[in-house]
Amino acid sequence: MPPIPGSGLAKGLAVTLRTMTRKSVTAQYPDVQPDLPPRTRGVIGLFEENCTVCMLCARECPDWCIYIDSHKETIPAAAPGGRERSRNVLDRFAIDFSLCMYCGICIEVCPFDALFWSPEFEYAETDIRELTHERDKLREWMWTVPAPPALDPAAEEPKEIAAARKTVEKQAAARAQESTPPGPAGPGTPRSAGPTPAPGAAPAPEARPRPDRDESGPERPTGPGPDRGPGPDRPTGSGSAGPAGPPPGEGDPA
Amino acid sequence: MNDALDVAVRLLVVFAVFLTFPLIIGQAEHKVMAHMQGRLGPMYAGGFHGWAQLVADGVKFAQKEDVVPAGADRRVFQLAPAVALLPYLLVLVVIPIGPGEGAVGQVVDAGIFFVLAIMGVSVLGSLMAGWASANKFSLLGGLRTAAQLLAYELPMLLAAASVAMAAGTVSLPGILNAFEWWWLPWQIMGAIVFFVAGLAELQRPPFDMPVADSEIIFGAYTEYTGLRFALFLLAEYAGIVVLCGLTTVLFLGGWHGPMGADGLGWVWTLLKAAVLAFIVIWLRVSYPRMREDQLQRLAWTVLVPLALAQIALTGIVKVVI
Ligand code: SF4
Ligand code: SF4
């Protein structure tokens, strides 16, 4: 059956009328803050305590907009007769956000989880030079990094949590054997804030969105289930649960 | 003394209506159009949902420099906005909004003729602007305006003539006094023709070929700035007021309403006119601009025959009764 003449015109009127009765989609931005998804690429935060100055991010950045300066320091031998070690100390870390294209490669490539996306985006400047955020500013952004999305309910336990739990259990076992004195390099010994601190000695646990890396390779810490499923019963998504978070008695691997 | 006061008050009221109603329609257009497109429209000016947006626009227009192009025909160029705007003020004077002597600026015996003749003058403003600007886009716009005027004046006249035949008078209050409810279905064809032709004469979308801003900048208004441009815009909205008022009076029964006309008649008039104004805005949002040839074809092959058919129908019914 051919369409009734004029039905197209009527349909057009119906569409606009229906749109008028619906809620408009305008986002009143300066008055109402946008509701950003957790992985929004707003600005890059530097967790400088984790940075080993390996320079991978600066080298991989397609825009070459990460500037890193550092020098070497020698640490005296931990034990008498031991070897002196050298360590990189960060002098400058800056990202030029006027060049950055927010590809996220630096964050992906950092093997020590020192770079994170933050959803903050209101850092427009009137002078382009101000867009080069220096180390302090990048460190400040870290406070705005949200907790990682919770794992799926049936997801595998993240490697970091598993490692931390094992360490804590081992410590507990060691403490149980009161008779033998602890060795000099035992897990409970405090170390300087090295590149890969033991899970129990991680600094600033309240700002840590992800557990510390524990020499376990470049897998993402969120494990195989990175989707932001609700999973309310998982302890990993609660933000303040840092690497030292899992209590010693937590024996729930699921 | 009393007569003079009476005239002064009436003119003042008409003038106030002339100044405020176009702005109300303009603001309604901002908001309705925005919501029909899923937006919010102006939200800041004046605080509450941008109610003062057009006031702000007016202030902006007033601040702008008034430029007259070097090659323009100065006098005509400067006069054109007034020629476009003032006729609508005159038309408003004779539109009755309620029953009785008190609800009309001035009763004119040959109301329909007066109204249609004066509205034609308004189009002259665009023609003057187009010719005097010494700009090829203005000239194109002016020519299109002229073509549109020729094409749509005829069906408009014929449709109005049909009502005049039905009522047996050309006076606007006279037509309303003779109005019966069954005129509505009887004259519906004429009403549609009148309304569509009126839209085309106002150069409202989808008949805005003469000002098509994406093709010929803004047609006859290309060279205008500041207040003179604002006057042209105001003329368009005043034209909507007049067209909706006229359609209400001629075809929709003006002050007649389902629940008695006395006292509340003017409410009915305003209500009907407001609904028509909403339709004007609605059409603008819904339809794309017609091409120049489509526009002519619509006028000559659809509207004129329809108007003639309406006249024939009116004549037959009139004879039968
Ligand atoms: S997001 Fe991409 S462009 Fe920006 S600093 Fe990182 S690697 Fe460079
Ligand atoms: S890749 Fe990571 S650890 Fe290496 S320099 Fe960059 S931020 Fe520091």
Coordinates of C-alpha atoms and ligand atoms in Angstrom, one line a residue:
Chain A
M1 CA 0.0 0.0 0.0
P2 CA 1.5 3.4 -0.9
P3 CA 1.9 5.7 2.0
I4 CA -0.9 8.2 2.5
P5 CA 0.2 11.6 1.1
G6 CA 1.3 13.9 3.8
S7 CA 2.0 11.1 6.3
G8 CA 5.6 12.0 6.2
L9 CA 4.9 15.6 7.1
A10 CA 2.7 14.4 10.0
K11 CA 5.5 12.1 11.2
G12 CA 7.9 15.0 11.2
L13 CA 5.6 17.0 13.4
A14 CA 5.2 14.1 15.7
V15 CA 8.9 13.6 16.1
T16 CA 9.5 17.2 17.2
L17 CA 6.5 17.2 19.5
R18 CA 7.6 14.0 21.1
T19 CA 11.1 15.4 21.6
M20 CA 9.7 18.5 23.3
T21 CA 7.9 16.4 25.9
R22 CA 11.1 14.5 26.8
K23 CA 13.9 15.7 29.0
S24 CA 16.5 17.7 27.1
V25 CA 20.0 16.4 27.0
T26 CA 21.8 19.6 27.6
A27 CA 24.5 19.3 30.3
Q28 CA 24.6 22.5 32.3
Y29 CA 28.3 22.1 32.9
P30 CA 29.6 24.9 35.0
D31 CA 26.6 24.7 37.2
V32 CA 26.3 20.9 37.3
Q33 CA 29.4 18.8 37.2
P34 CA 29.4 16.1 34.7
D35 CA 29.0 12.5 35.8
L36 CA 32.2 11.1 34.5
P37 CA 32.9 7.4 34.1
P38 CA 35.7 5.9 36.3
R39 CA 38.2 5.6 33.5
T40 CA 37.9 9.1 32.2
R41 CA 41.1 10.5 30.8
G42 CA 41.2 13.9 32.4
V43 CA 44.7 14.4 33.7
I44 CA 47.7 12.2 34.5
G45 CA 48.7 11.8 38.1
L46 CA 52.2 10.8 39.1
F47 CA 52.7 8.5 42.1
E48 CA 56.3 9.5 42.5
E49 CA 57.0 7.1 45.3
N50 CA 56.6 4.3 42.8
C51 CA 58.7 5.8 40.1
T52 CA 62.1 4.3 39.5
V53 CA 63.1 6.7 36.8
C54 CA 63.2 3.9 34.3
M55 CA 62.3 6.4 31.5
L56 CA 60.0 4.1 29.8
C57 CA 57.1 6.5 29.8
A58 CA 59.2 9.3 28.4
R59 CA 60.6 7.1 25.7
E60 CA 57.2 5.7 24.7
C61 CA 55.3 8.9 24.7
P62 CA 54.4 9.6 21.1
D63 CA 54.5 13.3 21.7
W64 CA 57.7 13.3 23.8
C65 CA 56.0 15.5 26.2
I66 CA 57.3 13.9 29.4
Y67 CA 60.4 15.4 30.8
I68 CA 62.4 13.5 33.4
D69 CA 65.7 14.5 35.1
S70 CA 67.4 12.3 37.6
H71 CA 70.7 11.5 39.2
K72 CA 72.2 8.4 40.7
E73 CA 72.9 8.0 44.4
T74 CA 74.8 5.2 46.0
I75 CA 73.4 3.5 49.0
P76 CA 75.8 2.1 51.5
A77 CA 75.8 -1.6 51.9
A78 CA 72.9 -2.8 54.0
A79 CA 75.1 -5.4 55.7
P80 CA 78.8 -5.1 56.6
G81 CA 80.8 -6.6 53.7
G82 CA 77.9 -6.2 51.3
R83 CA 78.0 -4.5 48.0
E84 CA 77.1 -0.8 47.6
R85 CA 74.0 -0.2 45.5
S86 CA 73.2 2.7 43.3
R87 CA 69.7 4.1 43.0
N88 CA 68.0 6.6 40.7
V89 CA 66.7 9.7 42.3
L90 CA 64.0 11.7 40.5
D91 CA 64.9 15.4 40.1
R92 CA 62.2 16.5 37.7
F93 CA 59.2 14.9 36.3
A94 CA 56.9 17.0 34.1
I95 CA 54.2 16.4 31.6
D96 CA 53.4 19.1 29.0
F97 CA 49.6 18.8 28.7
S98 CA 49.7 21.3 25.8
L99 CA 51.3 18.5 23.8
C100 CA 49.8 15.5 25.4
M101 CA 47.2 13.8 23.3
Y102 CA 45.9 11.7 26.2
C103 CA 46.7 8.4 24.5
G104 CA 47.5 6.8 27.8
I105 CA 50.6 5.0 26.5
C106 CA 52.7 6.3 29.3
I107 CA 50.3 4.9 31.9
E108 CA 50.1 1.6 30.1
V109 CA 53.8 1.3 29.8
C110 CA 54.9 2.2 33.3
P111 CA 56.0 -1.1 34.8
F112 CA 55.8 0.2 38.4
D113 CA 52.4 1.7 38.4
A114 CA 53.5 5.2 38.9
L115 CA 51.2 6.9 36.5
F116 CA 47.4 7.0 36.7
W117 CA 44.5 8.6 35.0
S118 CA 42.5 11.1 37.0
P119 CA 39.1 12.4 35.8
E120 CA 39.9 16.0 36.7
F121 CA 39.8 18.1 33.6
E122 CA 39.5 21.7 34.8
Y123 CA 43.0 22.9 34.4
A124 CA 42.8 25.3 31.5
E125 CA 45.3 28.1 31.6
T126 CA 45.7 31.4 29.9
D127 CA 49.4 30.8 29.4
I128 CA 50.4 27.7 27.5
R129 CA 53.5 27.3 29.6
E130 CA 51.4 26.8 32.6
L131 CA 50.2 23.6 31.1
T132 CA 53.5 21.9 31.8
H133 CA 52.7 20.3 35.1
E134 CA 55.7 19.7 37.2
R135 CA 56.3 16.9 39.7
D136 CA 54.5 18.5 42.6
K137 CA 51.4 19.2 40.6
L138 CA 51.4 15.8 39.1
R139 CA 51.7 14.4 42.6
E140 CA 48.8 16.5 43.7
W141 CA 46.6 15.0 41.0
M142 CA 47.2 11.6 42.5
W143 CA 44.7 12.5 45.3
T144 CA 42.0 12.8 42.7
V145 CA 42.5 9.4 41.2
P146 CA 39.5 7.3 41.9
A147 CA 39.6 3.8 43.3
P148 CA 39.7 1.1 40.6
P149 CA 36.4 -0.4 39.6
A150 CA 35.4 -3.4 41.7
L151 CA 36.1 -6.8 40.2
D152 CA 33.4 -9.1 38.9
P153 CA 31.9 -11.2 41.7
A154 CA 33.5 -14.4 40.5
A155 CA 36.8 -12.9 39.4
E156 CA 40.2 -14.4 40.2
E157 CA 42.0 -12.9 43.1
P158 CA 44.3 -10.2 42.0
K159 CA 48.0 -11.2 42.1
E160 CA 49.0 -8.3 44.4
I161 CA 46.4 -9.2 46.9
A162 CA 47.3 -12.8 46.8
A163 CA 51.0 -11.9 47.2
A164 CA 50.3 -9.6 50.1
R165 CA 48.2 -12.2 51.8
K166 CA 50.9 -14.8 51.4
T167 CA 53.4 -12.5 52.8
V168 CA 51.3 -11.7 55.8
E169 CA 50.6 -15.4 56.4
K170 CA 54.3 -16.1 56.2
Q171 CA 55.0 -13.3 58.7
A172 CA 52.4 -14.8 61.0
A173 CA 54.0 -18.2 60.6
A174 CA 57.4 -16.7 61.3
R175 CA 56.1 -15.0 64.4
A176 CA 54.6 -18.2 65.5
Q177 CA 58.0 -19.8 65.6
E178 CA 59.1 -17.7 68.5
S179 CA 62.3 -19.7 69.2
T180 CA 64.2 -18.8 66.1
P181 CA 65.3 -15.1 65.8
P182 CA 64.3 -13.4 62.6
G183 CA 66.9 -13.2 59.8
P184 CA 68.4 -9.9 58.8
A185 CA 66.5 -9.7 55.5
G186 CA 63.2 -11.1 56.9
P187 CA 60.0 -9.7 55.6
G188 CA 59.3 -7.7 58.7
T189 CA 62.6 -5.7 58.5
P190 CA 62.0 -2.0 57.6
R191 CA 63.7 -1.0 54.3
S192 CA 64.2 2.3 52.7
A193 CA 61.5 3.4 50.3
G194 CA 63.1 1.5 47.4
P195 CA 61.6 0.9 44.0
T196 CA 59.8 -2.2 45.0
P197 CA 59.0 -2.0 48.7
A198 CA 57.6 -5.0 50.5
P199 CA 53.9 -4.9 50.5
G200 CA 53.8 -4.1 54.2
A201 CA 55.9 -1.0 53.8
A202 CA 54.1 0.8 51.0
P203 CA 53.9 4.6 51.6
A204 CA 50.7 6.6 51.8
P205 CA 48.3 3.7 51.7
E206 CA 45.2 5.9 51.8
A207 CA 46.0 7.4 48.4
R208 CA 46.8 4.1 46.8
P209 CA 44.2 3.2 44.3
R210 CA 45.9 0.0 43.4
P211 CA 48.0 -2.4 45.4
D212 CA 51.7 -2.3 45.1
R213 CA 53.4 -4.3 42.3
D214 CA 55.4 -7.2 43.7
E215 CA 57.8 -8.2 41.0
S216 CA 55.1 -10.0 39.3
G217 CA 55.5 -8.8 35.8
P218 CA 53.5 -6.3 33.8
E219 CA 50.0 -7.7 34.2
R220 CA 47.4 -5.2 35.1
P221 CA 46.7 -5.4 38.8
T222 CA 43.0 -5.7 38.4
G223 CA 43.3 -9.2 37.0
P224 CA 41.3 -10.8 34.3
G225 CA 38.0 -9.0 35.2
P226 CA 38.6 -5.3 34.6
D227 CA 35.0 -4.4 33.9
R228 CA 33.4 -2.2 36.4
G229 CA 30.9 -4.7 37.7
P230 CA 29.3 -3.9 41.0
G231 CA 30.7 -6.7 43.0
P232 CA 29.9 -5.0 46.3
D233 CA 31.3 -7.8 48.4
R234 CA 34.8 -7.5 47.1
P235 CA 37.2 -5.8 49.5
T236 CA 39.5 -4.7 46.7
G237 CA 37.4 -1.9 45.3
S238 CA 37.1 0.1 48.5
G239 CA 39.9 2.6 47.7
S240 CA 41.3 2.8 51.2
A241 CA 42.2 -0.8 51.1
G242 CA 45.9 -0.4 50.2
P243 CA 48.4 -3.2 49.8
A244 CA 48.5 -3.5 53.6
G245 CA 44.8 -3.6 53.7
P246 CA 44.0 -7.3 53.7
P247 CA 43.9 -8.4 57.3
P248 CA 46.0 -11.3 58.1
G249 CA 43.0 -13.5 58.8
E250 CA 41.4 -12.9 55.4
G251 CA 41.2 -16.3 54.0
D252 CA 38.6 -15.8 51.3
P253 CA 40.3 -16.4 47.9
A254 CA 37.1 -16.2 45.9
Chain B
M1 CA -11.8 65.6 25.5
N2 CA -13.2 62.2 26.4
D3 CA -12.8 61.1 22.8
A4 CA -9.2 62.1 22.6
L5 CA -8.5 60.3 25.8
D6 CA -10.3 57.2 24.5
V7 CA -8.3 57.2 21.3
A8 CA -5.0 57.8 23.2
V9 CA -5.7 54.9 25.5
R10 CA -6.6 52.6 22.6
L11 CA -3.5 53.5 20.7
L12 CA -1.3 53.1 23.7
V13 CA -2.7 49.6 24.4
V14 CA -2.2 48.6 20.8
F15 CA 1.3 50.0 20.9
A16 CA 2.1 48.0 24.1
V17 CA 0.8 44.9 22.5
F18 CA 2.9 45.6 19.4
L19 CA 6.0 45.9 21.5
T20 CA 5.5 43.0 23.9
F21 CA 3.7 40.2 21.9
P22 CA 6.5 39.8 19.3
L23 CA 9.0 39.5 22.1
I24 CA 6.8 36.9 23.9
I25 CA 6.6 34.9 20.7
G26 CA 10.3 35.3 20.1
Q27 CA 11.1 34.0 23.6
A28 CA 8.6 31.2 23.1
E29 CA 10.3 30.3 19.9
H30 CA 13.7 30.2 21.7
K31 CA 12.4 27.8 24.3
V32 CA 10.0 25.7 22.2
M33 CA 12.6 25.3 19.5
A34 CA 15.2 24.3 22.0
H35 CA 13.1 21.7 23.6
M36 CA 12.0 20.3 20.3
Q37 CA 15.7 19.8 19.6
G38 CA 16.5 18.3 22.9
R39 CA 18.1 21.4 24.2
L40 CA 17.3 23.9 27.0
G41 CA 17.7 27.2 25.1
P42 CA 18.6 30.4 26.9
M43 CA 19.0 29.8 30.6
Y44 CA 21.0 32.7 32.0
A45 CA 19.7 36.1 31.0
G46 CA 17.3 37.4 33.6
G47 CA 17.9 34.5 35.9
F48 CA 14.8 32.4 35.5
H49 CA 15.1 30.2 32.4
G50 CA 16.5 33.1 30.4
W51 CA 13.3 35.1 30.3
A52 CA 15.2 38.3 29.5
Q53 CA 17.2 36.8 26.6
L54 CA 15.5 39.0 24.0
V55 CA 16.0 42.1 26.2
A56 CA 19.7 41.3 26.3
D57 CA 19.6 40.8 22.5
G58 CA 18.0 44.2 22.1
V59 CA 20.7 45.8 24.2
K60 CA 23.3 44.1 22.1
F61 CA 21.7 45.2 18.9
A62 CA 21.5 48.8 20.1
Q63 CA 25.2 48.8 20.9
K64 CA 26.2 47.8 17.4
E65 CA 27.4 50.2 14.8
D66 CA 24.8 51.2 12.2
V67 CA 26.6 50.7 8.9
V68 CA 25.3 51.9 5.6
P69 CA 27.3 50.4 2.7
A70 CA 29.1 53.0 0.5
G71 CA 27.3 51.9 -2.7
A72 CA 23.9 51.7 -1.1
D73 CA 21.0 54.0 -1.8
R74 CA 21.2 55.7 1.6
R75 CA 17.7 57.0 2.0
V76 CA 15.9 53.9 0.9
F77 CA 18.3 51.7 2.8
Q78 CA 17.6 53.4 6.0
L79 CA 13.9 53.6 5.5
A80 CA 13.4 50.0 4.6
P81 CA 13.2 48.6 8.2
A82 CA 10.5 51.0 9.1
V83 CA 8.5 50.2 6.0
A84 CA 8.7 46.5 7.0
L85 CA 7.7 47.0 10.6
L86 CA 5.1 49.8 10.7
P87 CA 2.4 48.1 8.6
Y88 CA 2.0 45.4 11.3
L89 CA 1.3 48.1 13.9
L90 CA -1.4 49.5 11.7
V91 CA -2.9 46.0 11.2
L92 CA -3.0 45.4 14.9
V93 CA -5.2 48.5 15.3
V94 CA -8.1 46.9 13.5
I95 CA -8.0 43.3 14.8
P96 CA -10.8 42.8 17.3
I97 CA -9.9 40.7 20.3
G98 CA -13.3 40.7 22.0
P99 CA -17.0 41.4 21.3
G100 CA -18.2 45.0 21.3
E101 CA -16.7 48.3 20.5
G102 CA -14.3 48.3 23.4
A103 CA -12.1 45.5 22.3
V104 CA -10.8 46.8 19.1
G105 CA -8.4 49.7 18.4
Q106 CA -10.5 51.1 15.6
V107 CA -13.4 49.5 13.6
V108 CA -12.7 49.8 9.9
D109 CA -15.6 48.9 7.6
A110 CA -13.5 47.4 4.9
G111 CA -11.4 45.5 7.4
I112 CA -10.3 42.6 5.3
F113 CA -9.2 44.9 2.5
F114 CA -7.4 47.2 4.8
V115 CA -5.5 44.4 6.5
L116 CA -4.4 42.5 3.4
A117 CA -3.4 45.7 1.6
I118 CA -1.3 46.9 4.5
M119 CA 0.3 43.5 5.0
G120 CA 1.4 43.7 1.4
V121 CA 3.1 46.9 2.1
S122 CA 5.3 45.3 4.7
V123 CA 6.8 43.0 2.1
L124 CA 7.8 46.2 0.3
G125 CA 10.3 46.8 3.1
S126 CA 12.2 43.7 2.1
L127 CA 12.1 44.7 -1.5
M128 CA 13.5 48.1 -0.7
A129 CA 16.2 46.6 1.4
G130 CA 17.2 44.2 -1.2
W131 CA 17.4 46.7 -4.0
A132 CA 19.0 49.5 -2.0
S133 CA 21.8 47.4 -0.4
A134 CA 23.8 47.2 -3.6
N135 CA 24.7 43.7 -2.8
K136 CA 24.1 40.7 -5.0
F137 CA 22.8 38.5 -2.2
S138 CA 20.5 41.2 -1.1
L139 CA 19.2 41.6 -4.6
L140 CA 18.7 37.8 -5.0
G141 CA 16.8 37.9 -1.7
G142 CA 14.7 40.8 -2.8
L143 CA 13.8 39.1 -6.1
R144 CA 12.8 36.0 -4.3
T145 CA 10.7 38.0 -1.9
A146 CA 9.0 39.6 -4.8
A147 CA 8.3 36.3 -6.4
Q148 CA 7.0 34.9 -3.2
L149 CA 4.8 37.9 -2.7
L150 CA 3.3 37.5 -6.1
A151 CA 2.7 33.8 -5.6
Y152 CA 1.2 33.9 -2.2
E153 CA -0.8 37.1 -2.1
L154 CA -3.4 35.6 -4.4
P155 CA -4.3 32.4 -2.4
M156 CA -4.4 34.6 0.7
L157 CA -6.8 37.0 -0.8
L158 CA -9.0 34.2 -2.2
A159 CA -9.2 32.5 1.2
A160 CA -10.1 35.7 2.9
A161 CA -12.6 36.4 0.2
S162 CA -14.3 33.1 0.9
V163 CA -14.9 34.1 4.6
A164 CA -16.1 37.5 3.5
M165 CA -18.6 35.7 1.2
A166 CA -19.8 33.5 4.0
A167 CA -20.3 36.4 6.4
G168 CA -21.6 38.8 3.8
T169 CA -19.4 41.5 5.1
V170 CA -15.8 42.6 4.9
S171 CA -15.6 44.2 8.3
L172 CA -13.7 42.1 10.8
P173 CA -16.1 42.5 13.8
G174 CA -19.0 41.9 11.3
I175 CA -17.5 38.6 10.3
L176 CA -17.1 37.6 13.9
N177 CA -20.7 38.6 14.7
A178 CA -21.9 36.3 11.9
F179 CA -19.7 33.4 12.9
E180 CA -21.3 30.0 13.7
W181 CA -19.4 27.0 15.0
W182 CA -20.0 25.0 11.8
W183 CA -18.0 27.6 9.8
L184 CA -15.0 25.8 11.2
P185 CA -15.3 22.6 9.1
W186 CA -16.9 24.6 6.3
Q187 CA -14.0 27.0 5.9
I188 CA -11.2 24.7 7.0
M189 CA -9.6 24.5 3.6
G190 CA -9.5 28.3 3.3
A191 CA -8.1 28.5 6.8
I192 CA -5.2 26.2 5.9
V193 CA -4.5 28.1 2.7
F194 CA -4.6 31.4 4.5
F195 CA -2.3 30.3 7.2
V196 CA 0.2 28.7 4.8
A197 CA 0.2 31.6 2.5
G198 CA 0.6 34.0 5.4
L199 CA 3.6 32.0 6.6
A200 CA 5.1 32.3 3.2
E201 CA 4.5 36.0 3.1
L202 CA 6.3 36.3 6.4
Q203 CA 9.2 34.3 5.0
R204 CA 9.1 31.9 7.9
P205 CA 10.6 28.5 7.5
P206 CA 9.9 26.3 5.6
F207 CA 9.2 29.2 3.3
D208 CA 12.3 31.2 4.1
M209 CA 13.8 31.0 0.7
P210 CA 14.3 34.8 0.4
V211 CA 16.4 34.9 3.6
A212 CA 18.0 31.5 3.2
D213 CA 21.1 32.2 5.3
S214 CA 23.0 29.2 4.2
E215 CA 22.7 30.2 0.5
I216 CA 22.3 33.9 0.2
I217 CA 23.6 35.0 3.6
F218 CA 20.4 36.6 4.8
G219 CA 18.9 37.8 1.6
A220 CA 17.7 41.4 1.7
Y221 CA 19.0 41.9 5.2
T222 CA 22.6 40.9 4.5
E223 CA 23.9 44.5 4.8
Y224 CA 22.0 45.5 7.8
T225 CA 23.5 45.8 11.3
G226 CA 22.5 46.8 14.7
L227 CA 19.1 48.3 15.4
R228 CA 17.9 48.3 11.8
F229 CA 18.5 44.6 11.5
A230 CA 16.7 44.1 14.8
L231 CA 13.7 46.0 13.4
F232 CA 13.6 43.5 10.5
L233 CA 13.6 40.7 13.0
L234 CA 10.9 42.4 15.0
A235 CA 8.9 42.8 11.9
E236 CA 9.0 39.0 11.4
Y237 CA 7.6 38.4 14.9
A238 CA 5.1 41.2 14.7
G239 CA 4.0 39.5 11.5
I240 CA 3.5 36.3 13.3
V241 CA 1.3 38.1 15.8
V242 CA -0.7 39.6 13.1
L243 CA -1.0 36.5 11.0
C244 CA -2.1 34.4 14.0
G245 CA -4.6 37.1 15.1
L246 CA -6.0 37.4 11.6
T247 CA -6.4 33.6 11.2
T248 CA -8.1 33.5 14.6
V249 CA -10.5 36.2 13.7
L250 CA -11.3 35.1 10.1
F251 CA -11.5 31.3 10.5
L252 CA -11.4 30.3 14.1
G253 CA -14.2 32.4 15.4
G254 CA -12.1 34.9 17.4
W255 CA -13.8 35.6 20.7
H256 CA -16.4 32.8 20.3
G257 CA -15.7 29.9 22.7
P258 CA -17.5 26.9 24.0
M259 CA -18.3 28.5 27.3
G260 CA -19.9 31.9 26.5
A261 CA -18.2 34.8 25.0
D262 CA -19.1 37.6 27.3
G263 CA -16.3 39.1 29.3
L264 CA -13.9 36.3 28.6
G265 CA -13.9 36.7 24.8
W266 CA -10.5 38.2 24.6
V267 CA -9.1 35.1 26.4
W268 CA -10.4 32.9 23.7
T269 CA -8.8 35.1 21.0
L270 CA -5.5 35.2 22.7
L271 CA -5.6 31.4 23.4
K272 CA -6.3 30.6 19.8
A273 CA -3.7 33.0 18.5
A274 CA -1.2 31.5 20.9
V275 CA -1.9 28.0 19.7
L276 CA -1.4 29.2 16.1
A277 CA 1.9 30.9 17.1
F278 CA 3.0 27.6 18.6
I279 CA 2.2 25.9 15.3
V280 CA 4.3 28.5 13.4
I281 CA 7.2 27.7 15.6
W282 CA 6.6 24.0 15.4
L283 CA 6.6 24.1 11.6
R284 CA 9.9 25.9 11.6
V285 CA 11.5 23.2 13.8
S286 CA 10.0 20.3 11.9
Y287 CA 10.5 21.1 8.2
P288 CA 13.5 21.9 6.0
R289 CA 13.5 24.9 3.8
M290 CA 11.7 24.5 0.5
R291 CA 13.5 25.1 -2.8
E292 CA 12.5 28.2 -4.8
D293 CA 10.7 26.1 -7.5
Q294 CA 9.0 23.9 -4.9
L295 CA 7.7 27.0 -3.3
Q296 CA 6.3 28.4 -6.5
R297 CA 4.8 25.0 -7.4
L298 CA 3.1 24.8 -4.0
A299 CA 1.5 28.2 -4.4
W300 CA 0.3 27.8 -8.0
T301 CA -0.7 24.1 -8.1
V302 CA -1.9 23.6 -4.6
L303 CA -2.9 26.7 -2.7
V304 CA -4.6 28.6 -5.5
P305 CA -6.8 25.7 -6.7
L306 CA -7.6 24.9 -3.1
A307 CA -8.6 28.5 -2.4
L308 CA -10.7 28.5 -5.6
A309 CA -12.4 25.3 -4.5
Q310 CA -13.1 26.8 -1.1
I311 CA -14.8 29.8 -2.7
A312 CA -16.9 27.5 -4.9
L313 CA -17.8 25.5 -1.8
T314 CA -18.7 28.7 0.1
G315 CA -20.8 29.9 -2.8
I316 CA -22.7 26.6 -3.1
V317 CA -23.5 26.4 0.6
K318 CA -24.5 30.0 0.7
V319 CA -27.0 29.5 -2.2
V320 CA -28.4 26.3 -0.6
I321 CA -29.0 27.8 2.8
Ligands
SF4_1 S1 49.1 10.2 27.5 FE1 50.3 9.8 25.6 S2 50.9 11.8 24.9 FE2 50.2 12.1 27.0 S3 52.1 12.0 28.2 FE3 51.2 9.9 28.1 S4 52.2 8.9 26.4 FE4 52.5 11.1 26.2
SF4_2 S1 57.6 4.5 33.3 FE1 56.8 4.7 35.4 S2 58.6 4.2 36.7 FE2 59.4 4.6 34.6 S3 60.0 6.7 34.7 FE3 57.9 6.6 33.9 S4 56.6 6.9 35.6 FE4 58.7 6.4 36.4

